[in-house]
């Protein structure tokens, strides 16, 4: 059963989701895990050259604690750790794709709004 939202509860719900994704590196980590990809800690270090080890560990721990990423530790020396999206984390992919499409439309809408505004001003001068 789908939840019914008011404008206020919808805003709170979206704010909660955005807080889960806050952090300079979380979205980059997620995009490296989409499509069922599995990454090791060392893979992330190579894929995201600007991130420190401390920050990578922190962001991965937060994503794991929030149920977006799962961590699998293999009992071997040296330790092998793999990260993948949970089913819920993978379900985020279409939403982020839609946000990208929405962002791509910005210039077209800004241009259209500018033309519409100019047309309204010209019509008012007649």
PDB file of N, CA, C and O in Angstrom, residues 19-74:
ATOM      1  N   UNK A  19      19.556  13.633   2.807  1.00  0.00           N
ATOM      2  CA  UNK A  19      20.544  13.516   3.886  1.00  0.00           C
ATOM      3  C   UNK A  19      21.318  12.197   3.784  1.00  0.00           C
ATOM      4  O   UNK A  19      22.510  12.147   4.069  1.00  0.00           O
ATOM      5  N   UNK A  20      20.639  11.131   3.367  1.00  0.00           N
ATOM      6  CA  UNK A  20      21.319   9.845   3.183  1.00  0.00           C
ATOM      7  C   UNK A  20      22.407   9.931   2.115  1.00  0.00           C
ATOM      8  O   UNK A  20      23.397   9.217   2.175  1.00  0.00           O
ATOM      9  N   UNK A  21      22.204  10.804   1.136  1.00  0.00           N
ATOM     10  CA  UNK A  21      23.131  10.912   0.009  1.00  0.00           C
ATOM     11  C   UNK A  21      24.133  12.048   0.174  1.00  0.00           C
ATOM     12  O   UNK A  21      24.979  12.244  -0.693  1.00  0.00           O
ATOM     13  N   UNK A  22      24.021  12.800   1.272  1.00  0.00           N
ATOM     14  CA  UNK A  22      24.954  13.900   1.522  1.00  0.00           C
ATOM     15  C   UNK A  22      26.360  13.368   1.697  1.00  0.00           C
ATOM     16  O   UNK A  22      26.563  12.278   2.232  1.00  0.00           O
ATOM     17  N   UNK A  23      27.275  14.152   1.273  1.00  0.00           N
ATOM     18  CA  UNK A  23      28.673  13.776   1.383  1.00  0.00           C
ATOM     19  C   UNK A  23      29.294  13.900   0.011  1.00  0.00           C
ATOM     20  O   UNK A  23      28.685  13.512  -0.992  1.00  0.00           O
ATOM     21  N   UNK A  24      30.461  14.435  -0.029  1.00  0.00           N
ATOM     22  CA  UNK A  24      31.110  14.732  -1.304  1.00  0.00           C
ATOM     23  C   UNK A  24      31.278  13.495  -2.184  1.00  0.00           C
ATOM     24  O   UNK A  24      31.263  13.597  -3.401  1.00  0.00           O
ATOM     25  N   UNK A  25      31.443  12.331  -1.570  1.00  0.00           N
ATOM     26  CA  UNK A  25      31.843  11.151  -2.338  1.00  0.00           C
ATOM     27  C   UNK A  25      30.757  10.089  -2.474  1.00  0.00           C
ATOM     28  O   UNK A  25      30.910   9.154  -3.258  1.00  0.00           O
ATOM     29  N   UNK A  26      29.675  10.190  -1.738  1.00  0.00           N
ATOM     30  CA  UNK A  26      28.686   9.108  -1.732  1.00  0.00           C
ATOM     31  C   UNK A  26      28.108   8.825  -3.115  1.00  0.00           C
ATOM     32  O   UNK A  26      27.985   7.665  -3.510  1.00  0.00           O
ATOM     33  N   UNK A  27      27.725   9.855  -3.835  1.00  0.00           N
ATOM     34  CA  UNK A  27      27.131   9.614  -5.153  1.00  0.00           C
ATOM     35  C   UNK A  27      28.140   9.001  -6.117  1.00  0.00           C
ATOM     36  O   UNK A  27      27.788   8.126  -6.913  1.00  0.00           O
ATOM     37  N   UNK A  28      29.386   9.418  -6.036  1.00  0.00           N
ATOM     38  CA  UNK A  28      30.418   8.836  -6.902  1.00  0.00           C
ATOM     39  C   UNK A  28      30.578   7.354  -6.571  1.00  0.00           C
ATOM     40  O   UNK A  28      30.639   6.504  -7.478  1.00  0.00           O
ATOM     41  N   UNK A  29      30.610   7.027  -5.299  1.00  0.00           N
ATOM     42  CA  UNK A  29      30.696   5.624  -4.880  1.00  0.00           C
ATOM     43  C   UNK A  29      29.509   4.848  -5.435  1.00  0.00           C
ATOM     44  O   UNK A  29      29.666   3.764  -6.008  1.00  0.00           O
ATOM     45  N   UNK A  30      28.316   5.404  -5.283  1.00  0.00           N
ATOM     46  CA  UNK A  30      27.110   4.713  -5.755  1.00  0.00           C
ATOM     47  C   UNK A  30      27.142   4.468  -7.258  1.00  0.00           C
ATOM     48  O   UNK A  30      26.801   3.374  -7.722  1.00  0.00           O
ATOM     49  N   UNK A  31      27.562   5.470  -8.022  1.00  0.00           N
ATOM     50  CA  UNK A  31      27.589   5.292  -9.470  1.00  0.00           C
ATOM     51  C   UNK A  31      28.602   4.220  -9.886  1.00  0.00           C
ATOM     52  O   UNK A  31      28.417   3.572 -10.906  1.00  0.00           O
ATOM     53  N   UNK A  32      29.641   4.014  -9.082  1.00  0.00           N
ATOM     54  CA  UNK A  32      30.596   2.939  -9.372  1.00  0.00           C
ATOM     55  C   UNK A  32      30.031   1.567  -9.006  1.00  0.00           C
ATOM     56  O   UNK A  32      30.596   0.548  -9.396  1.00  0.00           O
ATOM     57  N   UNK A  33      28.927   1.539  -8.277  1.00  0.00           N
ATOM     58  CA  UNK A  33      28.311   0.276  -7.873  1.00  0.00           C
ATOM     59  C   UNK A  33      27.039  -0.057  -8.641  1.00  0.00           C
ATOM     60  O   UNK A  33      26.527  -1.178  -8.516  1.00  0.00           O
ATOM     61  N   UNK A  34      26.508   0.883  -9.405  1.00  0.00           N
ATOM     62  CA  UNK A  34      25.267   0.609 -10.133  1.00  0.00           C
ATOM     63  C   UNK A  34      25.465  -0.515 -11.137  1.00  0.00           C
ATOM     64  O   UNK A  34      26.585  -0.860 -11.498  1.00  0.00           O
ATOM     65  N   UNK A  35      24.377  -1.071 -11.598  1.00  0.00           N
ATOM     66  CA  UNK A  35      24.354  -2.191 -12.544  1.00  0.00           C
ATOM     67  C   UNK A  35      24.929  -3.463 -11.924  1.00  0.00           C
ATOM     68  O   UNK A  35      25.512  -4.291 -12.616  1.00  0.00           O
ATOM     69  N   UNK A  36      24.801  -3.609 -10.617  1.00  0.00           N
ATOM     70  CA  UNK A  36      25.220  -4.829  -9.959  1.00  0.00           C
ATOM     71  C   UNK A  36      26.717  -4.995  -9.798  1.00  0.00           C
ATOM     72  O   UNK A  36      27.195  -6.079  -9.474  1.00  0.00           O
ATOM     73  N   UNK A  37      27.455  -3.935 -10.026  1.00  0.00           N
ATOM     74  CA  UNK A  37      28.913  -4.028  -9.909  1.00  0.00           C
ATOM     75  C   UNK A  37      29.325  -4.271  -8.459  1.00  0.00           C
ATOM     76  O   UNK A  37      28.679  -3.802  -7.532  1.00  0.00           O
ATOM     77  N   UNK A  38      30.415  -5.012  -8.319  1.00  0.00           N
ATOM     78  CA  UNK A  38      31.025  -5.264  -7.020  1.00  0.00           C
ATOM     79  C   UNK A  38      32.404  -4.619  -7.061  1.00  0.00           C
ATOM     80  O   UNK A  38      33.142  -4.783  -8.029  1.00  0.00           O
ATOM     81  N   UNK A  39      32.721  -3.872  -6.017  1.00  0.00           N
ATOM     82  CA  UNK A  39      34.025  -3.194  -5.962  1.00  0.00           C
ATOM     83  C   UNK A  39      34.710  -3.540  -4.652  1.00  0.00           C
ATOM     84  O   UNK A  39      34.054  -3.664  -3.614  1.00  0.00           O
ATOM     85  N   UNK A  40      36.016  -3.662  -4.728  1.00  0.00           N
ATOM     86  CA  UNK A  40      36.814  -3.824  -3.525  1.00  0.00           C
ATOM     87  C   UNK A  40      37.262  -2.441  -3.071  1.00  0.00           C
ATOM     88  O   UNK A  40      37.240  -1.477  -3.838  1.00  0.00           O
ATOM     89  N   UNK A  41      37.687  -2.367  -1.819  1.00  0.00           N
ATOM     90  CA  UNK A  41      38.135  -1.092  -1.263  1.00  0.00           C
ATOM     91  C   UNK A  41      39.235  -0.505  -2.149  1.00  0.00           C
ATOM     92  O   UNK A  41      39.213   0.680  -2.492  1.00  0.00           O
ATOM     93  N   UNK A  42      40.190  -1.336  -2.552  1.00  0.00           N
ATOM     94  CA  UNK A  42      41.305  -0.857  -3.383  1.00  0.00           C
ATOM     95  C   UNK A  42      40.826  -0.375  -4.748  1.00  0.00           C
ATOM     96  O   UNK A  42      41.419   0.524  -5.343  1.00  0.00           O
ATOM     97  N   UNK A  43      39.724  -0.959  -5.254  1.00  0.00           N
ATOM     98  CA  UNK A  43      39.148  -0.485  -6.530  1.00  0.00           C
ATOM     99  C   UNK A  43      38.681   0.957  -6.384  1.00  0.00           C
ATOM    100  O   UNK A  43      38.917   1.784  -7.263  1.00  0.00           O
ATOM    101  N   UNK A  44      38.000   1.248  -5.269  1.00  0.00           N
ATOM    102  CA  UNK A  44      37.529   2.612  -5.043  1.00  0.00           C
ATOM    103  C   UNK A  44      38.692   3.593  -4.970  1.00  0.00           C
ATOM    104  O   UNK A  44      38.602   4.705  -5.482  1.00  0.00           O
ATOM    105  N   UNK A  45      39.774   3.182  -4.331  1.00  0.00           N
ATOM    106  CA  UNK A  45      40.939   4.066  -4.240  1.00  0.00           C
ATOM    107  C   UNK A  45      41.462   4.423  -5.628  1.00  0.00           C
ATOM    108  O   UNK A  45      41.888   5.547  -5.858  1.00  0.00           O
ATOM    109  N   UNK A  46      41.414   3.473  -6.552  1.00  0.00           N
ATOM    110  CA  UNK A  46      41.865   3.732  -7.927  1.00  0.00           C
ATOM    111  C   UNK A  46      40.830   4.519  -8.718  1.00  0.00           C
ATOM    112  O   UNK A  46      41.170   5.396  -9.512  1.00  0.00           O
ATOM    113  N   UNK A  47      39.553   4.187  -8.519  1.00  0.00           N
ATOM    114  CA  UNK A  47      38.476   4.825  -9.278  1.00  0.00           C
ATOM    115  C   UNK A  47      38.211   6.263  -8.839  1.00  0.00           C
ATOM    116  O   UNK A  47      37.711   7.073  -9.620  1.00  0.00           O
ATOM    117  N   UNK A  48      38.516   6.584  -7.578  1.00  0.00           N
ATOM    118  CA  UNK A  48      38.231   7.908  -7.021  1.00  0.00           C
ATOM    119  C   UNK A  48      39.541   8.472  -6.474  1.00  0.00           C
ATOM    120  O   UNK A  48      39.781   8.463  -5.257  1.00  0.00           O
ATOM    121  N   UNK A  49      40.402   8.968  -7.340  1.00  0.00           N
ATOM    122  CA  UNK A  49      41.743   9.364  -6.908  1.00  0.00           C
ATOM    123  C   UNK A  49      41.790  10.489  -5.878  1.00  0.00           C
ATOM    124  O   UNK A  49      42.741  10.582  -5.110  1.00  0.00           O
ATOM    125  N   UNK A  50      40.799  11.335  -5.778  1.00  0.00           N
ATOM    126  CA  UNK A  50      40.850  12.461  -4.853  1.00  0.00           C
ATOM    127  C   UNK A  50      40.416  12.146  -3.436  1.00  0.00           C
ATOM    128  O   UNK A  50      40.495  12.998  -2.560  1.00  0.00           O
ATOM    129  N   UNK A  51      39.957  10.933  -3.182  1.00  0.00           N
ATOM    130  CA  UNK A  51      39.406  10.606  -1.857  1.00  0.00           C
ATOM    131  C   UNK A  51      40.503  10.027  -0.955  1.00  0.00           C
ATOM    132  O   UNK A  51      41.329   9.241  -1.396  1.00  0.00           O
ATOM    133  N   UNK A  52      40.496  10.447   0.302  1.00  0.00           N
ATOM    134  CA  UNK A  52      41.453   9.905   1.265  1.00  0.00           C
ATOM    135  C   UNK A  52      40.938   8.555   1.763  1.00  0.00           C
ATOM    136  O   UNK A  52      39.742   8.263   1.700  1.00  0.00           O
ATOM    137  N   UNK A  53      41.822   7.746   2.303  1.00  0.00           N
ATOM    138  CA  UNK A  53      41.422   6.444   2.849  1.00  0.00           C
ATOM    139  C   UNK A  53      40.418   6.624   3.980  1.00  0.00           C
ATOM    140  O   UNK A  53      39.437   5.882   4.069  1.00  0.00           O
ATOM    141  N   UNK A  54      40.654   7.618   4.827  1.00  0.00           N
ATOM    142  CA  UNK A  54      39.756   7.879   5.950  1.00  0.00           C
ATOM    143  C   UNK A  54      38.352   8.242   5.456  1.00  0.00           C
ATOM    144  O   UNK A  54      37.351   7.733   5.955  1.00  0.00           O
ATOM    145  N   UNK A  55      38.280   9.117   4.460  1.00  0.00           N
ATOM    146  CA  UNK A  55      36.977   9.552   3.940  1.00  0.00           C
ATOM    147  C   UNK A  55      36.271   8.407   3.215  1.00  0.00           C
ATOM    148  O   UNK A  55      35.054   8.237   3.356  1.00  0.00           O
ATOM    149  N   UNK A  56      37.014   7.618   2.450  1.00  0.00           N
ATOM    150  CA  UNK A  56      36.410   6.474   1.759  1.00  0.00           C
ATOM    151  C   UNK A  56      35.808   5.508   2.772  1.00  0.00           C
ATOM    152  O   UNK A  56      34.649   5.091   2.631  1.00  0.00           O
ATOM    153  N   UNK A  57      36.567   5.181   3.802  1.00  0.00           N
ATOM    154  CA  UNK A  57      36.064   4.269   4.832  1.00  0.00           C
ATOM    155  C   UNK A  57      34.821   4.846   5.509  1.00  0.00           C
ATOM    156  O   UNK A  57      33.831   4.135   5.729  1.00  0.00           O
ATOM    157  N   UNK A  58      34.851   6.136   5.800  1.00  0.00           N
ATOM    158  CA  UNK A  58      33.722   6.795   6.473  1.00  0.00           C
ATOM    159  C   UNK A  58      32.478   6.771   5.592  1.00  0.00           C
ATOM    160  O   UNK A  58      31.387   6.434   6.051  1.00  0.00           O
ATOM    161  N   UNK A  59      32.620   7.130   4.326  1.00  0.00           N
ATOM    162  CA  UNK A  59      31.467   7.176   3.419  1.00  0.00           C
ATOM    163  C   UNK A  59      30.893   5.778   3.192  1.00  0.00           C
ATOM    164  O   UNK A  59      29.675   5.599   3.193  1.00  0.00           O
ATOM    165  N   UNK A  60      31.765   4.780   3.047  1.00  0.00           N
ATOM    166  CA  UNK A  60      31.288   3.405   2.872  1.00  0.00           C
ATOM    167  C   UNK A  60      30.572   2.916   4.125  1.00  0.00           C
ATOM    168  O   UNK A  60      29.512   2.271   4.030  1.00  0.00           O
ATOM    169  N   UNK A  61      31.100   3.242   5.306  1.00  0.00           N
ATOM    170  CA  UNK A  61      30.439   2.849   6.560  1.00  0.00           C
ATOM    171  C   UNK A  61      29.055   3.474   6.669  1.00  0.00           C
ATOM    172  O   UNK A  61      28.093   2.833   7.090  1.00  0.00           O
ATOM    173  N   UNK A  62      28.944   4.765   6.301  1.00  0.00           N
ATOM    174  CA  UNK A  62      27.639   5.433   6.370  1.00  0.00           C
ATOM    175  C   UNK A  62      26.646   4.807   5.389  1.00  0.00           C
ATOM    176  O   UNK A  62      25.485   4.581   5.734  1.00  0.00           O
ATOM    177  N   UNK A  63      27.105   4.541   4.168  1.00  0.00           N
ATOM    178  CA  UNK A  63      26.216   3.919   3.176  1.00  0.00           C
ATOM    179  C   UNK A  63      25.783   2.525   3.633  1.00  0.00           C
ATOM    180  O   UNK A  63      24.639   2.116   3.418  1.00  0.00           O
ATOM    181  N   UNK A  64      26.692   1.805   4.280  1.00  0.00           N
ATOM    182  CA  UNK A  64      26.353   0.486   4.809  1.00  0.00           C
ATOM    183  C   UNK A  64      25.361   0.602   5.968  1.00  0.00           C
ATOM    184  O   UNK A  64      24.361  -0.107   6.014  1.00  0.00           O
ATOM    185  N   UNK A  65      25.611   1.528   6.884  1.00  0.00           N
ATOM    186  CA  UNK A  65      24.724   1.719   8.036  1.00  0.00           C
ATOM    187  C   UNK A  65      23.322   2.126   7.602  1.00  0.00           C
ATOM    188  O   UNK A  65      22.331   1.766   8.245  1.00  0.00           O
ATOM    189  N   UNK A  66      23.237   2.858   6.492  1.00  0.00           N
ATOM    190  CA  UNK A  66      21.932   3.307   5.990  1.00  0.00           C
ATOM    191  C   UNK A  66      21.236   2.257   5.121  1.00  0.00           C
ATOM    192  O   UNK A  66      20.139   2.505   4.615  1.00  0.00           O
ATOM    193  N   UNK A  67      21.886   1.102   4.923  1.00  0.00           N
ATOM    194  CA  UNK A  67      21.247   0.017   4.174  1.00  0.00           C
ATOM    195  C   UNK A  67      21.334   0.158   2.666  1.00  0.00           C
ATOM    196  O   UNK A  67      20.609  -0.526   1.949  1.00  0.00           O
ATOM    197  N   UNK A  68      22.201   1.030   2.180  1.00  0.00           N
ATOM    198  CA  UNK A  68      22.318   1.265   0.739  1.00  0.00           C
ATOM    199  C   UNK A  68      23.392   0.364   0.131  1.00  0.00           C
ATOM    200  O   UNK A  68      23.271  -0.105  -0.996  1.00  0.00           O
ATOM    201  N   UNK A  69      24.450   0.112   0.882  1.00  0.00           N
ATOM    202  CA  UNK A  69      25.578  -0.701   0.431  1.00  0.00           C
ATOM    203  C   UNK A  69      25.757  -1.861   1.398  1.00  0.00           C
ATOM    204  O   UNK A  69      25.572  -1.713   2.606  1.00  0.00           O
ATOM    205  N   UNK A  70      26.124  -3.021   0.856  1.00  0.00           N
ATOM    206  CA  UNK A  70      26.472  -4.151   1.719  1.00  0.00           C
ATOM    207  C   UNK A  70      27.969  -4.417   1.600  1.00  0.00           C
ATOM    208  O   UNK A  70      28.574  -4.169   0.553  1.00  0.00           O
ATOM    209  N   UNK A  71      28.527  -4.911   2.676  1.00  0.00           N
ATOM    210  CA  UNK A  71      29.964  -5.172   2.772  1.00  0.00           C
ATOM    211  C   UNK A  71      30.149  -6.648   3.081  1.00  0.00           C
ATOM    212  O   UNK A  71      29.518  -7.187   3.981  1.00  0.00           O
ATOM    213  N   UNK A  72      31.024  -7.287   2.308  1.00  0.00           N
ATOM    214  CA  UNK A  72      31.327  -8.697   2.554  1.00  0.00           C
ATOM    215  C   UNK A  72      32.822  -8.832   2.818  1.00  0.00           C
ATOM    216  O   UNK A  72      33.639  -8.454   1.979  1.00  0.00           O
ATOM    217  N   UNK A  73      33.151  -9.382   3.982  1.00  0.00           N
ATOM    218  CA  UNK A  73      34.535  -9.569   4.388  1.00  0.00           C
ATOM    219  C   UNK A  73      34.889 -11.044   4.218  1.00  0.00           C
ATOM    220  O   UNK A  73      34.204 -11.919   4.748  1.00  0.00           O
ATOM    221  N   UNK A  74      35.946 -11.302   3.470  1.00  0.00           N
ATOM    222  CA  UNK A  74      36.433 -12.662   3.288  1.00  0.00           C
ATOM    223  C   UNK A  74      37.536 -12.917   4.312  1.00  0.00           C
ATOM    224  O   UNK A  74      38.478 -12.123   4.423  1.00  0.00           O
TER     225      UNK A  74
END
